[in-house]
Coordinates of C-alpha atoms in Angstrom, one line a residue:
X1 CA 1.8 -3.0 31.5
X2 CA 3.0 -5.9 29.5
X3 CA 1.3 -8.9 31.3
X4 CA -1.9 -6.5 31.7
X5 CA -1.8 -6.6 27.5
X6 CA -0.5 -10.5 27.3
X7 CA -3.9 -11.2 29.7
X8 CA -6.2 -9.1 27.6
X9 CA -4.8 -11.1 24.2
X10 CA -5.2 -14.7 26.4
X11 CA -8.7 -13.1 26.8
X12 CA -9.4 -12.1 23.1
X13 CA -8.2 -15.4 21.9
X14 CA -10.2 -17.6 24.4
X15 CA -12.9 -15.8 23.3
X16 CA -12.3 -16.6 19.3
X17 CA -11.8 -19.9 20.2
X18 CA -15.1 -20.9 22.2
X19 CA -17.2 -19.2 19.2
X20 CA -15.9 -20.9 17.0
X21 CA -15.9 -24.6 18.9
X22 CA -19.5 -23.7 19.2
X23 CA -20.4 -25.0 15.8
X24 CA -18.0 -28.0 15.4
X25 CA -18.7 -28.9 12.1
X26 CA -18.4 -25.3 10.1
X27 CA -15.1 -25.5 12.6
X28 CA -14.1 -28.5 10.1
X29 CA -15.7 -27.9 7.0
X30 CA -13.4 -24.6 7.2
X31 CA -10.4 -26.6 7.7
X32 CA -11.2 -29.0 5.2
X33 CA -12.1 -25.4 2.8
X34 CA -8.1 -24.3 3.7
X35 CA -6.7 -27.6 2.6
X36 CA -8.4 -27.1 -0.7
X37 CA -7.1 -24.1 -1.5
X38 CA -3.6 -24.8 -0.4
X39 CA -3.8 -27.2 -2.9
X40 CA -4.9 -25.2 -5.5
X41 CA -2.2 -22.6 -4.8
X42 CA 0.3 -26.0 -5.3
X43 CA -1.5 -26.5 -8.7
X44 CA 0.5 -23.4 -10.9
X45 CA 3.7 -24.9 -9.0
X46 CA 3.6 -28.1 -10.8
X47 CA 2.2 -26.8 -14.2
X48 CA 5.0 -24.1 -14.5
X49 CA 7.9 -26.5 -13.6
X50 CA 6.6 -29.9 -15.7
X51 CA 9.8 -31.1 -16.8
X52 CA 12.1 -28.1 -15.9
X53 CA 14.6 -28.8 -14.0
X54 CA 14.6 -25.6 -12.1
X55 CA 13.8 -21.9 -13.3
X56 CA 15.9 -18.6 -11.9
X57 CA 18.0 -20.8 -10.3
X58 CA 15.4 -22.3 -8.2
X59 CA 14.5 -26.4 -8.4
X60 CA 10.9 -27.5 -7.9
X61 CA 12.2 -28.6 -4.3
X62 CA 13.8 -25.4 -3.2
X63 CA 10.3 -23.3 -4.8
X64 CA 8.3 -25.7 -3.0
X65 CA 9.8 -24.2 0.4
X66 CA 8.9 -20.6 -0.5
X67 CA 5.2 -22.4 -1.4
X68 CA 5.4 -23.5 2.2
X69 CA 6.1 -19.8 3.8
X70 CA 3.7 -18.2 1.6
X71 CA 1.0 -21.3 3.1
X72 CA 2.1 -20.3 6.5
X73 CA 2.5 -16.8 6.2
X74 CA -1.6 -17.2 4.5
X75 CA -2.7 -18.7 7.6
X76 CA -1.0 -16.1 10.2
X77 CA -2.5 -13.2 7.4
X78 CA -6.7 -15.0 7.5
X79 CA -6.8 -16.1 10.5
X80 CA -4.8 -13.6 13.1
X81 CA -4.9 -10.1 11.4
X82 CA -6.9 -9.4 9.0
X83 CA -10.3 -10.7 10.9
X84 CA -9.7 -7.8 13.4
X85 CA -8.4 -5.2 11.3
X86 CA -11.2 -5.5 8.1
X87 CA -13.7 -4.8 10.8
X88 CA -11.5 -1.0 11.5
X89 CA -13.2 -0.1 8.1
X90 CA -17.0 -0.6 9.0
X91 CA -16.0 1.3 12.4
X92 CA -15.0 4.2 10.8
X93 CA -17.7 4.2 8.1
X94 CA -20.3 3.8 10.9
X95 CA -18.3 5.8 12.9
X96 CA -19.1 3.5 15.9
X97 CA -14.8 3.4 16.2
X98 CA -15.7 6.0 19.4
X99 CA -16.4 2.6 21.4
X100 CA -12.6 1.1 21.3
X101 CA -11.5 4.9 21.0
X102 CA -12.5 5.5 24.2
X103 CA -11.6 2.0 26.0
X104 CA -8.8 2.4 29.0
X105 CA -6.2 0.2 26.6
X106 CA -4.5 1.0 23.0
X107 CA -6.7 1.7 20.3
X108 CA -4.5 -0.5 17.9
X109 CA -3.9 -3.3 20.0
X110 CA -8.0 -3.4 20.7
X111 CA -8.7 -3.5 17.0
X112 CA -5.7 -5.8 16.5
X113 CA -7.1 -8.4 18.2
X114 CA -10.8 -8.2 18.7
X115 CA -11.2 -11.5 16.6
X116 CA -9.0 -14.4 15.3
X117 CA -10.2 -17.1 12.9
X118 CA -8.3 -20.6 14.6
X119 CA -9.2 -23.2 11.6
X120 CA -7.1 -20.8 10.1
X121 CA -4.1 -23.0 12.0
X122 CA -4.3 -26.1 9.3
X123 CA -2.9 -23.4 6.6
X124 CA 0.4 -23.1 9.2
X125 CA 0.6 -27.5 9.9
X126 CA -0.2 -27.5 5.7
X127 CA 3.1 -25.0 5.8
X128 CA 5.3 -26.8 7.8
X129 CA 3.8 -30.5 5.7
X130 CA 5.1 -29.1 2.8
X131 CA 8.8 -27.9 4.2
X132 CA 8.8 -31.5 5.0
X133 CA 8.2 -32.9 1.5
X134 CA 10.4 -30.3 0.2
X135 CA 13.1 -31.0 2.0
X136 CA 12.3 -34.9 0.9
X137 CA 12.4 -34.1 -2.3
X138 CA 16.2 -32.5 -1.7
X139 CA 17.3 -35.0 -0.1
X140 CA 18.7 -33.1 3.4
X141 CA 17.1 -31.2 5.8
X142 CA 17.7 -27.8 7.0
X143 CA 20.9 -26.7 9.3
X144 CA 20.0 -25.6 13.0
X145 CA 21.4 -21.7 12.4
X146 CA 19.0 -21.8 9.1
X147 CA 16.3 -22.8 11.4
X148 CA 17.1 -20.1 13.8
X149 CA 17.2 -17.7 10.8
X150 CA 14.0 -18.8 9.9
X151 CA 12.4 -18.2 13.1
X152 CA 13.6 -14.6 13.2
X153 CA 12.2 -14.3 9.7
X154 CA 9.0 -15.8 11.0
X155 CA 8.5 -12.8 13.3
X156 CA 9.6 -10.0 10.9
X157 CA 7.7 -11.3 7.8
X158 CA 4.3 -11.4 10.5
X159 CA 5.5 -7.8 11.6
X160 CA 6.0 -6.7 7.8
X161 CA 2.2 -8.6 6.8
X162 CA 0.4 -6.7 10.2
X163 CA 2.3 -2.9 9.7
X164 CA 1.1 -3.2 5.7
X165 CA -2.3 -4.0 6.8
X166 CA -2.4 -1.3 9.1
X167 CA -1.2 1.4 6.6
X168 CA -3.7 -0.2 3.8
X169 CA -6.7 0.4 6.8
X170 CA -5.7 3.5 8.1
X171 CA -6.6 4.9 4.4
X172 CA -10.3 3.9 5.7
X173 CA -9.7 7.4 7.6
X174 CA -9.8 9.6 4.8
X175 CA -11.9 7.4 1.7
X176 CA -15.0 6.3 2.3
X177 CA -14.2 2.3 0.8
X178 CA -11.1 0.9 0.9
X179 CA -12.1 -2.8 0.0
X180 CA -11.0 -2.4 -3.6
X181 CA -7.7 -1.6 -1.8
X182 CA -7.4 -4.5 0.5
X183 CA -8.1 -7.0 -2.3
X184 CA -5.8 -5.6 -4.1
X185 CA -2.9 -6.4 -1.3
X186 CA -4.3 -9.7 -0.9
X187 CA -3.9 -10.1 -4.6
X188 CA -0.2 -8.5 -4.5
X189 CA 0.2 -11.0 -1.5
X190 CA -0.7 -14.1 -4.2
X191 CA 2.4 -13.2 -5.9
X192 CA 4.9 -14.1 -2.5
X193 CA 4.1 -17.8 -3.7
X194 CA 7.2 -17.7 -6.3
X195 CA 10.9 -17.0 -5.6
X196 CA 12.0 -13.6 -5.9
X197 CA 14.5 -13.9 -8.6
X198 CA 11.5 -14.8 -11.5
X199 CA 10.4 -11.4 -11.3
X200 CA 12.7 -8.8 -13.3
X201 CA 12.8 -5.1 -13.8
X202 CA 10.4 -3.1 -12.1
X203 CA 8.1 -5.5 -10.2
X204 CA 11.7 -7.2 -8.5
X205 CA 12.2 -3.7 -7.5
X206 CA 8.5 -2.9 -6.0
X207 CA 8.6 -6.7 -4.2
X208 CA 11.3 -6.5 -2.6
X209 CA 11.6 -2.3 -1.5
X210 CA 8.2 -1.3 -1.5
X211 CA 5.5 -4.2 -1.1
X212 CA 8.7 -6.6 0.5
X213 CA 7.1 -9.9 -0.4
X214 CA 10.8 -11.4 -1.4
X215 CA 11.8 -10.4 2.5
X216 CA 8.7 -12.6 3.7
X217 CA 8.9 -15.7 1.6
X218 CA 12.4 -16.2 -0.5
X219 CA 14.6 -14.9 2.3
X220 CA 12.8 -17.3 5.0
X221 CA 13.4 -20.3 2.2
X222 CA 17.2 -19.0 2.0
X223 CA 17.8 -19.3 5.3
X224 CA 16.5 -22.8 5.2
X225 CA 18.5 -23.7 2.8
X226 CA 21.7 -22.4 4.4
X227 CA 22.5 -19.8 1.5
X228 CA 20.8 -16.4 3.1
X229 CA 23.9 -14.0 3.7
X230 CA 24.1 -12.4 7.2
X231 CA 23.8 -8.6 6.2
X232 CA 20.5 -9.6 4.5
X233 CA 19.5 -11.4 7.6
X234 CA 19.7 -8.3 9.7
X235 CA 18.2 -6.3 6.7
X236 CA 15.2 -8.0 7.1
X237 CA 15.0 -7.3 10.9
X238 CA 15.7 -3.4 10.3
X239 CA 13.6 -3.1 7.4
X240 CA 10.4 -4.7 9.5
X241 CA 11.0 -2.4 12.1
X242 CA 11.3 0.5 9.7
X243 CA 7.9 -0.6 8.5
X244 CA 6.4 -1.4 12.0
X245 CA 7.5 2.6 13.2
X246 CA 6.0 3.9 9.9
X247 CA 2.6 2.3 10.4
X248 CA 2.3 2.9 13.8
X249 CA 3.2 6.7 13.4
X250 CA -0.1 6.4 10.5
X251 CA -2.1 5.2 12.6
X252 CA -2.3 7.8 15.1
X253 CA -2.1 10.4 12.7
X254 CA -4.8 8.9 10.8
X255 CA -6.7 8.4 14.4
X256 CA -6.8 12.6 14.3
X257 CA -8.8 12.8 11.0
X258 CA -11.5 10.3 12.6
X259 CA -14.7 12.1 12.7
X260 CA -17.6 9.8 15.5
X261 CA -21.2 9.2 14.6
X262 CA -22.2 11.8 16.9
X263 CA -19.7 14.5 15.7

């Protein structure tokens, strides 16, 4: 069952890949349109710090690394999941979602992974450029278990990013728009740039237990930076599983209310 899913994925990417080789030069001008706007994301980095030498505890170096996951994290969000799952929405208001509905594989993973945008890639080489020039600026580099941590943190923070996006389309099922919703996550998402500890009060509460943005860039930069304390290692893994059960149990809940074009 595995392999026959891993094939079908090798297929759906393949596919992505040749449409978008087919016109080489929007393949570039896209990739060129990426590195433009990761530096425009740097641009409120710079202004805030100026002449600080570091703000909540954070120096322009180590906030530079949680730049770099939010870069990276951007990329894996525009050009892996939300291509696939924005187009859920038209299916349901066309109610044309009785073609993948009835397809002898997964409903989820078919609309998962029907398209994937690969420029999108330069965002996650601009991500791991910028950990480099962080980490230049600090003058070390990062230990090999903070690496490891990293890498873990790497798969729940892209399990965390696809189970909210799922739970944000699976309200498609019972309004009729749901793109004033979706740019408002991608506008909540803007704020994962910063380290956790600037915000106070309320919204450090709502980042990090209900829209966990500190889990998916600050505790990755932690862990980099050798300081991220075991227990909230293995938080992060439990609470992206949490997530990943709670949108999955949605989603076929949500799949019941679905009413077909020719219902």
């Amino acid at each position: 069952m595995l392999s026959r899913y891993l094939r079908l994925l090798g297929v759906q990417l393949r596919a992505s890949s040749l449409l978008a080789m087919q016109y080489r030069g929007d393949f570039l001008l896209e990739g060129l349109i990426s590195l433009f706007w990761t530096g425009t994301a740097l641009a409120p980095l710079f202004v805030v710090y100026g002449d600080r030498g570091s703000i909540a505890g954070w120096s322009f170096g180590e906030a530079l690394l949680v730049v770099g996951w939010f870069t990276l994290l951007q990329g894996v969000l525009e050009g892996a999941i939300t291509p696939s799952l924005n187009g859920v929405v038209e299916h349901i208001r066309k109610g044309t979602l009785d073609f993948v509905l009835l397809k002898p594989a997964d409903a989820q993973f078919l609309v998962s992974t029907t398209r994937f945008l690969p420029w999108r890639a330069t965002n996650v080489l601009t991500g791991i450029g910028i950990f480099i020039y962080a980490f230049h600026l600090l003058g070390r580099g990062p230990s090999i278990p903070g690496l490891f941590a990293a890498l873990v943190l790497l798969a729940t923070s892209t399990l965390l990013l696809y189970s909210l996006w799922i739970l944000t389309v699976s309200a498609a099922f019972f309004v009729v728009r749901v793109d004033n919703l979706t740019y408002f996550f991608q506008s909540i998402f803007d704020a994962a740039r910063w380290p956790a500890p600037i915000f106070k009060g309320a919204l450090a509460f709502v980042f990090t237990f209900i829209i966990p943005l500190a889990l998916m860039t600050t505790f990755p930069a932690e862990a980099m930076l050798g300081r991220l304390p075991l227990k909230s290692l293995v938080a992060a893994v439990v609470g992206s599983c949490v997530f990943a059960f709670v949108s999955r149990r949605v989603w076929l809940r949500s799949i019941g209310h679905y009413t077909s074009a020719s219902s």
